[in-house]
Tab-separated table of C-alpha atoms and ligand atoms in Angstrom:
chain	number	residue	atom	x	y	z
A	1	MET	CA	-32.220	-13.359	21.852
A	2	ILE	CA	-29.061	-13.198	22.137
A	3	HIS	CA	-28.917	-12.760	18.159
A	4	ARG	CA	-31.061	-9.733	19.063
A	5	LEU	CA	-29.621	-7.977	21.887
A	6	ILE	CA	-26.269	-7.876	19.543
A	7	THR	CA	-28.530	-6.022	16.678
A	8	LEU	CA	-29.705	-3.735	19.007
A	9	PHE	CA	-26.494	-3.139	20.287
A	10	ALA	CA	-25.216	-2.427	17.121
A	11	LEU	CA	-27.916	-0.124	16.050
A	12	VAL	CA	-27.193	2.075	19.159
A	13	VAL	CA	-23.746	2.081	18.880
A	14	SER	CA	-24.002	2.874	15.258
A	15	PHE	CA	-26.399	5.828	15.960
A	16	ASN	CA	-25.160	8.769	15.604
A	17	ALA	CA	-27.294	12.060	15.272
A	18	TYR	CA	-25.484	13.684	12.524
A	19	SER	CA	-25.597	12.496	9.303
A	20	ILE	CA	-22.553	14.227	8.205
A	21	PRO	CA	-19.478	14.149	9.982
A	22	THR	CA	-18.432	18.146	11.967
A	23	PRO	CA	-15.423	19.119	10.457
A	24	GLN	CA	-11.942	18.598	11.945
A	25	GLY	CA	-10.092	21.762	10.276
A	26	GLU	CA	-11.055	25.160	10.356
A	27	PRO	CA	-14.443	26.148	9.814
A	28	ILE	CA	-14.395	28.099	6.086
A	29	LEU	CA	-18.111	28.247	5.445
A	30	TRP	CA	-21.806	27.644	7.280
A	31	VAL	CA	-24.354	25.974	5.697
A	32	ASN	CA	-28.035	26.781	6.857
A	33	GLY	CA	-31.871	26.996	6.671
A	34	ASN	CA	-33.808	24.004	4.554
A	35	LEU	CA	-31.836	21.379	5.491
A	36	SER	CA	-31.913	17.664	5.289
A	37	GLN	CA	-28.589	16.992	6.791
A	38	LEU	CA	-26.782	18.746	9.427
A	39	ASN	CA	-23.550	18.546	11.206
A	40	THR	CA	-24.273	20.876	14.227
A	41	GLY	CA	-26.932	22.441	15.969
A	42	GLY	CA	-28.704	23.725	12.792
A	43	GLY	CA	-26.749	23.404	9.896
A	44	VAL	CA	-23.796	22.091	8.208
A	45	VAL	CA	-20.621	23.350	9.119
A	46	PHE	CA	-17.728	23.273	6.681
A	47	ASP	CA	-13.562	22.887	6.413
A	48	GLU	CA	-11.682	23.258	3.720
A	49	GLN	CA	-11.444	19.216	3.294
A	50	MET	CA	-14.924	18.449	3.198
A	51	LEU	CA	-15.579	21.417	0.678
A	52	GLN	CA	-13.018	19.673	-1.506
A	53	SER	CA	-14.720	16.275	-1.048
A	54	LEU	CA	-17.621	17.465	-3.478
A	55	ASP	CA	-17.795	17.952	-7.399
A	56	ILE	CA	-15.111	20.305	-7.969
A	57	GLN	CA	-15.121	21.760	-11.665
A	58	SER	CA	-14.039	25.009	-13.370
A	59	ILE	CA	-14.667	27.642	-15.037
A	60	THR	CA	-12.286	29.692	-16.999
A	61	THR	CA	-14.343	33.246	-17.753
A	62	SER	CA	-13.394	36.773	-17.350
A	63	ASN	CA	-15.747	39.249	-14.738
A	64	HIS	CA	-16.443	42.796	-13.950
A	65	VAL	CA	-12.871	42.544	-12.051
A	66	VAL	CA	-10.614	40.659	-14.139
A	67	SER	CA	-10.858	41.325	-18.105
A	68	GLN	CA	-8.647	38.538	-19.312
A	69	ALA	CA	-10.097	35.254	-18.820
A	70	VAL	CA	-8.739	33.362	-15.764
A	71	GLU	CA	-9.587	29.702	-14.525
A	72	TYR	CA	-11.687	29.489	-10.999
A	73	ARG	CA	-11.713	26.086	-9.502
A	74	GLY	CA	-13.923	24.677	-6.520
A	75	PRO	CA	-17.054	22.716	-6.174
A	76	THR	CA	-20.005	23.308	-7.730
A	77	PHE	CA	-23.172	24.623	-6.061
A	78	LYS	CA	-25.223	22.478	-6.642
A	79	SER	CA	-22.931	19.276	-5.408
A	80	LEU	CA	-22.793	21.528	-2.235
A	81	LEU	CA	-26.859	22.270	-2.354
A	82	ASP	CA	-27.173	18.044	-2.696
A	83	TYR	CA	-24.658	17.131	-0.164
A	84	VAL	CA	-26.472	19.442	2.814
A	85	GLY	CA	-29.827	18.146	1.164
A	86	ALA	CA	-31.165	21.848	0.659
A	87	LYS	CA	-35.199	21.867	-0.054
A	88	GLY	CA	-35.708	25.519	-0.884
A	89	THR	CA	-35.950	27.408	-4.324
A	90	HIS	CA	-33.337	30.279	-3.335
A	91	VAL	CA	-30.202	30.521	-1.652
A	92	ARG	CA	-29.326	34.033	0.981
A	93	ILE	CA	-25.503	34.355	0.232
A	94	THR	CA	-23.851	36.386	3.468
A	95	ALA	CA	-19.956	37.278	2.729
A	96	TRP	CA	-18.081	38.442	5.755
A	97	ASP	CA	-18.217	42.296	4.704
A	98	ASP	CA	-21.950	41.518	5.782
A	99	TYR	CA	-22.826	41.596	1.724
A	100	VAL	CA	-25.750	39.554	0.800
A	101	VAL	CA	-27.436	38.526	-1.871
A	102	ARG	CA	-30.194	36.193	-3.456
A	103	ILE	CA	-29.347	33.584	-6.376
A	104	ALA	CA	-32.486	30.991	-7.517
A	105	VAL	CA	-31.343	27.502	-7.087
A	106	SER	CA	-32.649	27.205	-10.842
A	107	ASP	CA	-29.833	29.770	-12.012
A	108	ILE	CA	-27.286	27.955	-9.873
A	109	GLU	CA	-28.117	24.680	-11.800
A	110	LYS	CA	-28.681	26.226	-14.914
A	111	TYR	CA	-25.253	27.094	-15.427
A	112	GLY	CA	-22.937	25.749	-13.245
A	113	VAL	CA	-22.156	28.236	-11.011
A	114	LEU	CA	-19.174	27.094	-8.699
A	115	LEU	CA	-18.235	28.232	-4.965
A	116	ALA	CA	-14.661	28.663	-6.065
A	117	THR	CA	-11.366	28.299	-4.157
A	118	HIS	CA	-9.152	28.959	-6.552
A	119	GLU	CA	-8.149	31.279	-9.013
A	120	ALA	CA	-5.847	30.716	-11.882
A	121	GLY	CA	-4.568	27.797	-9.560
A	122	ASN	CA	-4.060	29.726	-6.338
A	123	LYS	CA	-6.167	29.393	-3.441
A	124	MET	CA	-8.161	32.820	-2.839
A	125	THR	CA	-7.604	34.061	0.638
A	126	LEU	CA	-9.493	36.197	2.558
A	127	ASP	CA	-8.054	39.461	1.771
A	128	ASP	CA	-8.872	38.898	-1.801
A	129	LYS	CA	-11.585	37.189	-3.054
A	130	GLY	CA	-11.932	34.348	-0.940
A	131	PRO	CA	-12.123	31.561	0.647
A	132	LEU	CA	-14.832	31.538	-1.451
A	133	PHE	CA	-16.163	33.536	-5.166
A	134	VAL	CA	-19.581	32.564	-6.404
A	135	VAL	CA	-18.985	32.175	-10.037
A	136	PHE	CA	-20.601	32.352	-12.822
A	137	PRO	CA	-19.610	31.702	-16.360
A	138	PHE	CA	-19.964	34.721	-17.979
A	139	SER	CA	-17.633	34.270	-21.039
A	140	ASP	CA	-19.851	31.313	-22.106
A	141	TYR	CA	-23.542	33.034	-21.329
A	142	PRO	CA	-23.537	36.534	-23.153
A	143	GLU	CA	-27.043	36.625	-21.253
A	144	LEU	CA	-24.926	37.014	-17.500
A	145	ARG	CA	-22.734	39.857	-18.921
A	146	ASN	CA	-25.272	42.349	-17.005
A	147	ASP	CA	-25.138	43.931	-13.856
A	148	LEU	CA	-27.627	41.342	-11.742
A	149	TYR	CA	-25.078	38.622	-12.108
A	150	TYR	CA	-21.631	40.739	-11.543
A	151	SER	CA	-23.844	42.057	-8.633
A	152	LEU	CA	-24.617	38.409	-7.792
A	153	SER	CA	-20.888	37.123	-8.125
A	154	VAL	CA	-20.288	37.103	-3.866
A	155	TRP	CA	-16.521	36.791	-2.902
A	156	GLN	CA	-15.751	36.764	0.893
A	157	VAL	CA	-18.446	34.018	0.842
A	158	LYS	CA	-19.271	33.207	4.865
A	159	GLU	CA	-22.991	31.537	4.979
A	160	VAL	CA	-25.463	29.848	2.650
A	161	PHE	CA	-28.820	30.232	3.718
A	162	VAL	CA	-31.437	27.875	1.948
A	163	GLU	CA	-34.773	29.242	1.640
B	1	MTE	N1	-18.283	40.309	-0.696
B	1	MTE	C1	-18.830	41.182	-1.228
B	1	MTE	N2	-19.254	40.939	-2.692
B	1	MTE	C2	-19.656	41.724	-3.825
B	1	MTE	C3	-19.926	42.944	-3.227
B	1	MTE	C4	-19.562	43.397	-2.390
B	1	MTE	O1	-19.922	44.579	-1.979
B	1	MTE	N3	-19.221	42.667	-0.804
B	1	MTE	N4	-20.686	43.902	-4.691
B	1	MTE	C5	-21.181	42.744	-5.518
B	1	MTE	C6	-21.335	44.007	-6.607
B	1	MTE	S1	-22.560	45.208	-6.057
B	1	MTE	C7	-20.861	43.715	-7.608
B	1	MTE	S2	-21.279	45.013	-9.122
B	1	MTE	C8	-19.587	43.262	-7.937
B	1	MTE	C9	-18.491	44.174	-8.505
B	1	MTE	O2	-17.843	44.682	-7.765
B	1	MTE	P1	-16.781	45.641	-7.914
B	1	MTE	O3	-17.159	46.350	-9.484
B	1	MTE	O4	-16.828	46.846	-6.687
B	1	MTE	O5	-15.754	45.220	-8.300
B	1	MTE	O6	-19.687	42.760	-6.731
B	1	MTE	C10	-20.337	41.784	-6.287
B	1	MTE	N5	-19.942	41.029	-4.995
B	2	MO	MO1	-23.078	46.242	-8.272
């Protein structure tokens, strides 16, 4: 009996309504929509530390803005979607300037798309392309070098909505 009570007590104490910790630092990314993990009412809010705990990779590429190849580094978009338990075929991305695009999850996986935090080793800030810049590997895949994928290269990313 005592044993059962202790077990029950342990269960109650360890029960946490949210499966992902709430951010301790300044929120920089809001992920909403069709998710199985939450740390706020309707979605997952990330701070820098949470983002840096994901799968960090780099892509060295030129783009429509930067003609010399430069190294972008940050979490893979795929690892972010896995972390929040995203269930959807597309993501709708909104930037701080209210620019909105939709990207297929299949493209995110196929091209190893990053949510870059750093450019050439420097943290990108909101007055540049930060805090997060969607980076496709243009230099490695000629089929990406067209207006569609350039237009999907959102900077100043604020929200990801899984649909
Ligand atoms: N946040 C944000 N990202 C954005 C845009 C924008 O207006 N806001 N424009 C997009 C479009 S339509 C293109 S073609 C590319 C290139 O923009 P640029 O040629 O003006 O640098 O950035 C994309 N990323
Ligand atoms: Mo564009």
